[in-house]
Coordinates of C-alpha atoms and ligand atoms in Angstrom, one line a residue:
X256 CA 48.3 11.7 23.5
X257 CA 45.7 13.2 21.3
X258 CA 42.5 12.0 21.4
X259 CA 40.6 10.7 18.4
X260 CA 38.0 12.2 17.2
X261 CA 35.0 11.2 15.0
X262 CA 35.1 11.8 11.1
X263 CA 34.0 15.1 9.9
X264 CA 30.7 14.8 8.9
X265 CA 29.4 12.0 11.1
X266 CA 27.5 12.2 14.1
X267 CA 27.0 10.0 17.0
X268 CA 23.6 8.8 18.3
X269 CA 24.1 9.0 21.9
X270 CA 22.1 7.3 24.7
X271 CA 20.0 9.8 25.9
X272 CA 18.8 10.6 22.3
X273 CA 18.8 7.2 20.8
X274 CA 15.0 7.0 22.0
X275 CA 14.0 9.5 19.6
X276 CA 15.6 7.6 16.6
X277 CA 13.8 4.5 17.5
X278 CA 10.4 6.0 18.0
X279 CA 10.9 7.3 14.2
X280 CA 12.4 3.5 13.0
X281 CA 9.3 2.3 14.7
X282 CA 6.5 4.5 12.6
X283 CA 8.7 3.9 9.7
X284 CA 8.5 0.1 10.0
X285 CA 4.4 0.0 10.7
X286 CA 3.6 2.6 8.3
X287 CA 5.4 0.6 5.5
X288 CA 3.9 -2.5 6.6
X289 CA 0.0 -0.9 6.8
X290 CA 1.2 0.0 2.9
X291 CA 2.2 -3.6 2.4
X292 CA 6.1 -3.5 1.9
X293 CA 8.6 -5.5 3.1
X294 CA 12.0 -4.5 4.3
X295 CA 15.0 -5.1 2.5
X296 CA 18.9 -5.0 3.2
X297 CA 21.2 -5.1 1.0
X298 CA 25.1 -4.8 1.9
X299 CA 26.8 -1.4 2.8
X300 CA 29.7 -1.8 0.1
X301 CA 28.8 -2.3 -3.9
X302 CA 30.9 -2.5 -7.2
X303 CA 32.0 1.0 -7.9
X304 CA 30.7 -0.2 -11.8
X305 CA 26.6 -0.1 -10.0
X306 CA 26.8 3.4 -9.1
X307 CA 28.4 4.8 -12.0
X308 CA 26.3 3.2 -14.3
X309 CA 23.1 3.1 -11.9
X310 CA 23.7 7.2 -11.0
X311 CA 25.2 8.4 -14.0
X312 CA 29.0 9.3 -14.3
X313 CA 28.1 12.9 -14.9
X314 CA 26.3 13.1 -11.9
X315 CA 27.8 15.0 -8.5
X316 CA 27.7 11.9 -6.4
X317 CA 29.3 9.7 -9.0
X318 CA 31.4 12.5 -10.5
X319 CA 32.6 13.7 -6.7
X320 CA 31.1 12.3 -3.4
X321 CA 31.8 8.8 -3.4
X322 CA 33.7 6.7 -0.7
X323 CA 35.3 4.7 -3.6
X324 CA 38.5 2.1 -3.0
X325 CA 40.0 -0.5 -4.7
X326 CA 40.4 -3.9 -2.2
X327 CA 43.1 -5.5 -2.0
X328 CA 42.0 -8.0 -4.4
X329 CA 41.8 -5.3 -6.5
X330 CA 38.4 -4.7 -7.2
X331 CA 36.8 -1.4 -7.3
X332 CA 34.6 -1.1 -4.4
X333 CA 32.7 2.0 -3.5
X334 CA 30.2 2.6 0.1
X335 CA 26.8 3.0 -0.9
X336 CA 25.6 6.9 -1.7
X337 CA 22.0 5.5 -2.4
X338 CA 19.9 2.5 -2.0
X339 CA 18.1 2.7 -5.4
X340 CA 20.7 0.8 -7.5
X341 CA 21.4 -2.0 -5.1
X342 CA 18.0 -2.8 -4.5
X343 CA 17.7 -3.1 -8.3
X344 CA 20.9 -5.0 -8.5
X345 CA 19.1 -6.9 -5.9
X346 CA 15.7 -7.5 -7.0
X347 CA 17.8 -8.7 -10.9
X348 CA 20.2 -11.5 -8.7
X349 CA 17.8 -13.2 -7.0
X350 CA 15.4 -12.6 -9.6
X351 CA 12.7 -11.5 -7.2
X352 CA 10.1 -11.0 -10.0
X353 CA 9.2 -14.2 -10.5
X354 CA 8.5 -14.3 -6.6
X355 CA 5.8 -11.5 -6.9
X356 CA 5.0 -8.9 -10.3
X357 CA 4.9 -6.1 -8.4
X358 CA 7.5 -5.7 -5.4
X359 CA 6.9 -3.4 -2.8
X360 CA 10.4 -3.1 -0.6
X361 CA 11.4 -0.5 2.0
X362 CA 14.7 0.2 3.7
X363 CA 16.3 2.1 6.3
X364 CA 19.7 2.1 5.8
X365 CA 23.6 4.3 6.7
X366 CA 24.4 5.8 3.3
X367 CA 27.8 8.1 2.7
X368 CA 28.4 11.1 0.3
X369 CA 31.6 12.9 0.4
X370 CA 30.0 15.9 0.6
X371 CA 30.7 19.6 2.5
X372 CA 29.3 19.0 5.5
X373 CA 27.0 21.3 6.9
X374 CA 23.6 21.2 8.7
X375 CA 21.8 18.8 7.1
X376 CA 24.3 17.6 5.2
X377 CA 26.6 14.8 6.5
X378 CA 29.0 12.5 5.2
X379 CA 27.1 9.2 6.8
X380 CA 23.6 9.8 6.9
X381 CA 21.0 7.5 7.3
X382 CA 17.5 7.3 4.8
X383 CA 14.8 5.3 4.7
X384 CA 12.7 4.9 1.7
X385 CA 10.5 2.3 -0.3
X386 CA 10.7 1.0 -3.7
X387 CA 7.3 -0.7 -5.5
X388 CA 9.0 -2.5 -8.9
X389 CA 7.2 -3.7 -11.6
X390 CA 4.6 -1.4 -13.1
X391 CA 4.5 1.8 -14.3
X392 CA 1.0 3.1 -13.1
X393 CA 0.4 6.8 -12.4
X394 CA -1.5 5.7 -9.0
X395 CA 1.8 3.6 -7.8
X396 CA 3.7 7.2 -8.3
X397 CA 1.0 8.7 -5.9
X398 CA 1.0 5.9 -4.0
X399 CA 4.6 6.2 -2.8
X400 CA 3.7 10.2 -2.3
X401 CA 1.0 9.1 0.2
X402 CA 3.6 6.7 1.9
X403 CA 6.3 9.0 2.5
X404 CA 3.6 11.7 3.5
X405 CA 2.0 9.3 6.0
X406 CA 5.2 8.5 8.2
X407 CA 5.6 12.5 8.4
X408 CA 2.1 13.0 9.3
X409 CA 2.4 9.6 12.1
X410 CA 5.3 11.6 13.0
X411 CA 3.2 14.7 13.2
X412 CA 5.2 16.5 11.3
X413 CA 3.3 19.9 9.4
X414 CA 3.9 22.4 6.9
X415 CA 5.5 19.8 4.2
X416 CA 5.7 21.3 0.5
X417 CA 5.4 18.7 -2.2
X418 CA 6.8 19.8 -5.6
X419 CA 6.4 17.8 -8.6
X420 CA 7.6 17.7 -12.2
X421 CA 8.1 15.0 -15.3
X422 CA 11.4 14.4 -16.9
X423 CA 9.7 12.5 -20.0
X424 CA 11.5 9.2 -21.4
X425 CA 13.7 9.0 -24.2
X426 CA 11.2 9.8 -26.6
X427 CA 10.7 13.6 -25.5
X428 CA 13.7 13.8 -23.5
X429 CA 16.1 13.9 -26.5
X430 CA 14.6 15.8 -28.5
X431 CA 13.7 18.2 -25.6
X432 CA 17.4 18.9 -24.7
X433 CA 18.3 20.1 -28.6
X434 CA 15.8 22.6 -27.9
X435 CA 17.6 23.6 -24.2
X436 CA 20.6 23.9 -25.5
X437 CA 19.6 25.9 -28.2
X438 CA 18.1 28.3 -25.7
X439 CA 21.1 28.4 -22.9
X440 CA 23.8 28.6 -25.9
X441 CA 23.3 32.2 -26.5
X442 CA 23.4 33.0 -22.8
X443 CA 25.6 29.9 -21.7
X444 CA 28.6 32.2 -20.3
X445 CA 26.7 34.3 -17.7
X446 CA 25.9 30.4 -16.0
X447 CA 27.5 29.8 -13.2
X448 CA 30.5 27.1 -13.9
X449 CA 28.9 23.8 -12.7
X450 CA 26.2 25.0 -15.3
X451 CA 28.8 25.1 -18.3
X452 CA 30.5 22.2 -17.4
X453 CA 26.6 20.3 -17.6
X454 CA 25.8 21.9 -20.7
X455 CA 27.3 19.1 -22.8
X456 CA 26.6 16.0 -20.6
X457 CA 23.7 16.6 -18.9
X458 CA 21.7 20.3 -19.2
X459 CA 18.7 19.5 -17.7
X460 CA 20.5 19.6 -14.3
X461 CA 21.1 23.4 -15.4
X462 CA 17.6 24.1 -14.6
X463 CA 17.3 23.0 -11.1
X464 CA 20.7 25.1 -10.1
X465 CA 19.9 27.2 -6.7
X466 CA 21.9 29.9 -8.2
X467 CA 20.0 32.9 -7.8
X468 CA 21.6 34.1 -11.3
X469 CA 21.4 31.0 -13.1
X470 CA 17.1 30.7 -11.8
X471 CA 17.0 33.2 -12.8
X472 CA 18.8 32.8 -16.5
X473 CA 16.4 29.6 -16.1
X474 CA 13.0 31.3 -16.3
X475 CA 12.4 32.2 -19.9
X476 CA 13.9 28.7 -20.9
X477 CA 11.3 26.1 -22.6
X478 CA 10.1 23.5 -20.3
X479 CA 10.0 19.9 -20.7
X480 CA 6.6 19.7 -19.6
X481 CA 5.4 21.5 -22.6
X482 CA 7.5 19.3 -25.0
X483 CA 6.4 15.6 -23.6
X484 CA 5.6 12.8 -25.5
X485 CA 1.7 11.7 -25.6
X486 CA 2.7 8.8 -22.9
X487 CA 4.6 11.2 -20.6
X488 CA 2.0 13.7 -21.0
X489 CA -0.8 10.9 -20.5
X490 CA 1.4 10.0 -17.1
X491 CA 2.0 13.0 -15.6
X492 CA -2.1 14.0 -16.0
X493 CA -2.7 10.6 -14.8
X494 CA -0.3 11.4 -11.8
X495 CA -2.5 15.0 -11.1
X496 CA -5.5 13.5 -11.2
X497 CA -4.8 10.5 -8.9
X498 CA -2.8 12.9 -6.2
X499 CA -5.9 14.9 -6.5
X500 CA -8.2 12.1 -5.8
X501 CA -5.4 11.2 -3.2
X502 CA -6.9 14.7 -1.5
X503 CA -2.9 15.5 -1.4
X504 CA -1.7 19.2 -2.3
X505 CA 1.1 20.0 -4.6
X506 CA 2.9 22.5 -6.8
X507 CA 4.4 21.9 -10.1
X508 CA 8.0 22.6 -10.2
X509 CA 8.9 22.3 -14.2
X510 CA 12.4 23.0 -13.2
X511 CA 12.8 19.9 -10.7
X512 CA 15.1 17.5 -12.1
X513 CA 17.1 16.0 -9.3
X514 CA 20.1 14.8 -9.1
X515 CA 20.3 11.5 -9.8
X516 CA 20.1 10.3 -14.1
X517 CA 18.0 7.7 -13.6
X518 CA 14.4 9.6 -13.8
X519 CA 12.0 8.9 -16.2
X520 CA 8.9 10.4 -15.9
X521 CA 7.7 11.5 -12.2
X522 CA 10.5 13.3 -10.2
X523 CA 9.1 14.5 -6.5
X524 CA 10.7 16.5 -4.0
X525 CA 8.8 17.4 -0.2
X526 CA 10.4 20.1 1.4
X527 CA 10.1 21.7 4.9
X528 CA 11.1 25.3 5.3
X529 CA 11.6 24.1 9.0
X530 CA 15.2 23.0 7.7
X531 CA 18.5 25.3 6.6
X532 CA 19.5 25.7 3.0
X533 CA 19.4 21.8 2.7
X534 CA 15.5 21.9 2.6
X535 CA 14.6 18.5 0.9
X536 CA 13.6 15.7 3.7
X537 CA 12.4 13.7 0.8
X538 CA 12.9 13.1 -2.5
X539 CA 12.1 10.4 -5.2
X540 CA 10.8 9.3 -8.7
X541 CA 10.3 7.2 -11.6
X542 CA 13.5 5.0 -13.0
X543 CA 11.9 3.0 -15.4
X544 CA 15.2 2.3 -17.5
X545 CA 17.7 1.5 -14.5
X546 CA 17.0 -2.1 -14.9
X547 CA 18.0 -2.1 -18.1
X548 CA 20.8 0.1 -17.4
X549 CA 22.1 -2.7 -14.4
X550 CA 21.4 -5.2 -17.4
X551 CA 18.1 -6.7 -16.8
X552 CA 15.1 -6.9 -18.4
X553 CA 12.9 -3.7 -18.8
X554 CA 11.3 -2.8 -15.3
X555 CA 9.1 0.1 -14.6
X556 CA 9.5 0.8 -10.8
X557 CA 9.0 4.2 -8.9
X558 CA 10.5 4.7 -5.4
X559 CA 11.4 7.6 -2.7
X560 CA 14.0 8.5 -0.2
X561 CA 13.7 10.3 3.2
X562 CA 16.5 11.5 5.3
X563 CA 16.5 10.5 8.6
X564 CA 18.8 13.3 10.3
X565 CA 17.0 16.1 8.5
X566 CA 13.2 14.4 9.7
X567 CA 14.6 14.4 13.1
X568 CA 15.9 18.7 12.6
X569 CA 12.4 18.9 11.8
X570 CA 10.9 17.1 14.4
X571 CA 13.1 19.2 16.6
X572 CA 12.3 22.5 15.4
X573 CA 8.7 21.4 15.7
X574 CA 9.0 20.4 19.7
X575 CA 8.0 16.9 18.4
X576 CA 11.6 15.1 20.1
X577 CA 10.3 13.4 23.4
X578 CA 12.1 13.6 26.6
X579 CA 13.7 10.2 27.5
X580 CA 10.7 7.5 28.4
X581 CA 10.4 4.7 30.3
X582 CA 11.3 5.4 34.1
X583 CA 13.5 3.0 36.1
X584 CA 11.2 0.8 37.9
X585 CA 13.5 -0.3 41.2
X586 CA 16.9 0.8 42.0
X587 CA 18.3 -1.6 44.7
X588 CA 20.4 0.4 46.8
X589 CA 23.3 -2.4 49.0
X590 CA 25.0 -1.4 51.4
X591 CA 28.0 -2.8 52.5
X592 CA 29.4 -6.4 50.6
X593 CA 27.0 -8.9 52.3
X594 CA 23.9 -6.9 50.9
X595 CA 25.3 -6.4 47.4
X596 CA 25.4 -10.1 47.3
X597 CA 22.1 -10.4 47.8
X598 CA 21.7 -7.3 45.8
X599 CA 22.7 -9.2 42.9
X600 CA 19.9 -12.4 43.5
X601 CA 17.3 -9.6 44.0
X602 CA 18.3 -7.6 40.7
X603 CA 18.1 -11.1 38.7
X604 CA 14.8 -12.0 40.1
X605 CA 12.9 -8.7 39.4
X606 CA 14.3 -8.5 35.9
X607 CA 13.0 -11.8 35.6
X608 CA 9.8 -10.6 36.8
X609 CA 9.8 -8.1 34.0
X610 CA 10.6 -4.9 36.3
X611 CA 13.1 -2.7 34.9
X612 CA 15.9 -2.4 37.4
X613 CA 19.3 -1.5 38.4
X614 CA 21.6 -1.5 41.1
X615 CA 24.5 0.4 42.8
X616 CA 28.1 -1.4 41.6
X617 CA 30.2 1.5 42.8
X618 CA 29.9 0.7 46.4
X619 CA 28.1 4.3 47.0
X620 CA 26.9 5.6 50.3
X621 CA 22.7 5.6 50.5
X622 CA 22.5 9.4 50.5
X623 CA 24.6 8.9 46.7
X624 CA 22.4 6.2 45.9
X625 CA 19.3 8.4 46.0
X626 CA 21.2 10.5 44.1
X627 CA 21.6 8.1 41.6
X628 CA 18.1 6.7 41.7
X629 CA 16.5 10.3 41.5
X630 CA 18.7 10.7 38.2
X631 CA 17.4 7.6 37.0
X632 CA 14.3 9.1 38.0
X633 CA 13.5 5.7 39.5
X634 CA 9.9 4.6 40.8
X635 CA 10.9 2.9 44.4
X636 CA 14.3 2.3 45.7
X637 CA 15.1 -1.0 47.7
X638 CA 17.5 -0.2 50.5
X639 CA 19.2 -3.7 51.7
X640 CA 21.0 -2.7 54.8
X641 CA 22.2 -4.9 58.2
X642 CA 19.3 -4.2 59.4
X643 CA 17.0 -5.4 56.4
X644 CA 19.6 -8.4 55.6
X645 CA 18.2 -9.8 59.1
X646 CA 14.9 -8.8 59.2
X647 CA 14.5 -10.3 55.5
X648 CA 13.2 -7.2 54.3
X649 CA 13.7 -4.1 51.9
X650 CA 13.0 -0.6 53.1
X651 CA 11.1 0.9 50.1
X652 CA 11.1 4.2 49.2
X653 CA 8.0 4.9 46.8
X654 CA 9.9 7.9 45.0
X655 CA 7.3 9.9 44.1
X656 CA 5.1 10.7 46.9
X657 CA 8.2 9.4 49.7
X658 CA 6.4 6.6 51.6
X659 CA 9.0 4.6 53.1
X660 CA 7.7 1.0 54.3
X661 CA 9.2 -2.4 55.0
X662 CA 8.2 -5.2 53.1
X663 CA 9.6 -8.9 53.6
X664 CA 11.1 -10.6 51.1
X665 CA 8.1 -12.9 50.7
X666 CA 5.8 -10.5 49.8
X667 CA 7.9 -8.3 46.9
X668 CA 6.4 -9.9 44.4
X669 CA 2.2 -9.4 45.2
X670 CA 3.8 -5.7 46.8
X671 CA 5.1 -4.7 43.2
X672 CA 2.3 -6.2 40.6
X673 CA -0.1 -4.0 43.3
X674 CA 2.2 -1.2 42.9
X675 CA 2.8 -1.5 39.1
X676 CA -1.1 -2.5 38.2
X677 CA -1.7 0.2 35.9
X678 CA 1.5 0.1 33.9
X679 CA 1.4 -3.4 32.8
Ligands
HAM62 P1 18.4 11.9 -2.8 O1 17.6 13.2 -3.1 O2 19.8 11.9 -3.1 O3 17.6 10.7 -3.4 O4 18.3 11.7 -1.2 C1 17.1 11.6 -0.6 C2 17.1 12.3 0.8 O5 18.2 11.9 1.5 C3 17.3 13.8 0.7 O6 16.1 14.5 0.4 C4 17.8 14.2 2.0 O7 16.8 14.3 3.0 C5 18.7 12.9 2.4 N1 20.1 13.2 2.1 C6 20.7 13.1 0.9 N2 22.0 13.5 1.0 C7 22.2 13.7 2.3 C8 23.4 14.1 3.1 N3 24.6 14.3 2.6 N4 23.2 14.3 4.5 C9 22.0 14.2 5.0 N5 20.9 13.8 4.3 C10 21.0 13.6 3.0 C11 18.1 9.4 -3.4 O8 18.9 9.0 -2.6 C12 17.2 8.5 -4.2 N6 17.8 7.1 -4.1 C13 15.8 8.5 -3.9 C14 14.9 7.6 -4.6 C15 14.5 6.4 -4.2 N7 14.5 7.8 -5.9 C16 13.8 6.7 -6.3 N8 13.8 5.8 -5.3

């Protein structure tokens, strides 16, 4: 029979890397909590209706990349491509302003995007992020730039690029796109064709295409940033001068847009040139009208997403991936069916003690049992022979410098906290 295989475009965390993913989960929850947000999880399947009119219908993952079905009570049900729009959906049901004016939540969650996968780029791929909802200060945009910045630096992750821009609000943003198109008309047919087909919808997403032509079609066109409204402009000064204060470096990119339509205002991006063509490990903004949008009330909030794969390519390429840790303590090593009974009473009680242990089950010779301890890269081995069974002893085999000793059954306990003193 054929085997089955995994999806294209997920991946597996196996055992021996598993430790590596943890380690990150772990600076992600501390860092969040030393910036005073809370966790939040919300489920992994939505109404299709949150995403299209969270996202934007014109968008790629709205438009193209979502895992999108209808149940069979009919409903239309899509996987979750982003955590932004349920954690609004969220934070409107349960009504979570009247708990606290500003919320400050954080996830980590498995999100899926029907895209070509590649490196970097995966079907199910995991972020985590933070959203603060409720105001609209400049220093709450910076604020969520010096978040995501600290887990990488924890991590000790260097050579991050942070890129900035403003999309404006309605105001300037309207107004702003008569005066696009007017400019990419003239020249709209030497765009590539997912250009032309944004003209109409959505041309702003024309100015962030990677197409080398089309960047550079993109240079002489007018920039928003030079056609903001006086709040926008007010923000996005506001923004500088508190990133500067911050002590964090940037670069204005005036043709970052992203790809989501919910922007207003701040739009961020932090790239490493560690990863492929898929540089971003981070991106994120201002969405002060997607509360609205979900039908609630008007809600400034500001929020950021990480990848987690493409953190961990980085971490990789940076030799900052660990080696498994945590050694095996004891491995018990039976031999013959009368010790591996006993085997099992000894292997309870030293777990109990707190020693982490293990045990042959596959009824191994002792010269495999090393074997198998010395892969475990265990601390001491406990042989339980005839000989020991009688005497009421193990023969211990301290694995690193190859003492072998007796010692009774009675004194395992004061033998092992001696043994392990400077590990506990
Ligand atoms: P996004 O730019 O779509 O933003 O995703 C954020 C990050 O998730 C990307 O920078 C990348 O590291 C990772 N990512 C996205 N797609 C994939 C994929 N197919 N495979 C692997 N990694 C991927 C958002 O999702 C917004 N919700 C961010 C946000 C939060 N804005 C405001 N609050």
């Amino acid at each position: 029979m054929n085997k089955i295989k995994r999806i294209k475009g997920t991946q597996d965390v196996l055992p021996g890397e598993v430790h590596n993913w943890q380690k990150l989960e772990a600076v992600i929850h501390s860092t969040m909590s030393i910036f005073n947000y809370r966790e939040m999880r919300t489920p992994v399947f939505e109404s299709t209706e949150l995403f299209a009119r969270g996202i934007g219908r014109l968008t790629d993952i709205v438009s193209k990349e979502m895992y999108s079905f209808e149940d069979r009570g009919k409903k239309q049900i899509t996987l979750k491509p982003e955590m932004t729009a349920p954690i609004i959906r969220a934070y409107l049901e349960h009504n979570l302003k009247t708990q606290a004016p500003l919320q400050k939540v954080y996830y980590i969650s498995s999100l899926f995007r029907q895209e070509n996968p590649q490196a970097g780029r995966l079907r199910q791929f995991n972020q985590f992020g933070a959203e603060a909802i409720g105001a609209d200060a400049a220093e709450l945009d910076t604020e969520l730039i010096q978040l995501a910045l600290a887990v990488f630096a924890k991590l000790g992750i260097e050579g991050l690029k942070l890129e900035i821009n403003t999309v404006g609000d309605t105001e300037c943003r309207e107004p702003y796109k008569i005066i696009l198109k007017e400019y990419l008309r003239p020249v709209l047919d030497q765009y590539c064709e997912d250009c032309r087909k944004r003209f109409d919808g959505n041309p702003l997403r024309i100015l962030d295409c990677k197409k080398e032509n089309c960047r550079t079609l993109n240079r002489n066109a007018p920039k928003l940033s030079d056609h903001l409204c006086s709040g926008c402009d007010e923000h996005f000064t506001k923004l500088q001068d508190t990133l500067r204060a911050g002590g964090i470096a940037w670069s204005h990119n005036p043709y970052l847009v992203r790809g989501l339509d919910y922007y207003t205002r701040t739009v961020f991006e932090i790239t490493s040139s560690d990863l492929g063509s898929q540089n971003a490990i981070c991106g994120g903004g201002r969405y002060d009208l997607l509360a609205e949008q979900l039908g609630g009330p008007p809600t400034a909030a500001v929020g950021f997403a990480a990848g987690i794969e493409r953190t961990l390519m980085v971490m990789g390429r940076q030799g900052l991936l660990s080696e498994q840790p945590g050694r095996l303590q004891v491995f018990v090593a039976p031999l013959g069916d009368a010790a591996a009974a006993v085997a099992t009473e000894w292997v309870t009680k030293l777990r109990a003690m707190g020693y982490r242990t293990d045990r042959d089950y596959l009824g191994r010779s002792v010269k495999a049992q090393m074997r198998e301890a010395n892969r475990q890269r265990a601390q001491m081995v406990f042989l339980l022979g005839d000989e020991e069974l009688k005497q009421k002893n193990f023969s211990v085999k301290e694995m690193d410098n190859g003492t072998q000793k007796s010692v009774s059954f009675s004194e395992i306990g004061p033998y092992l906290s001696d043994f392990f003193k400077h590990e506990k």
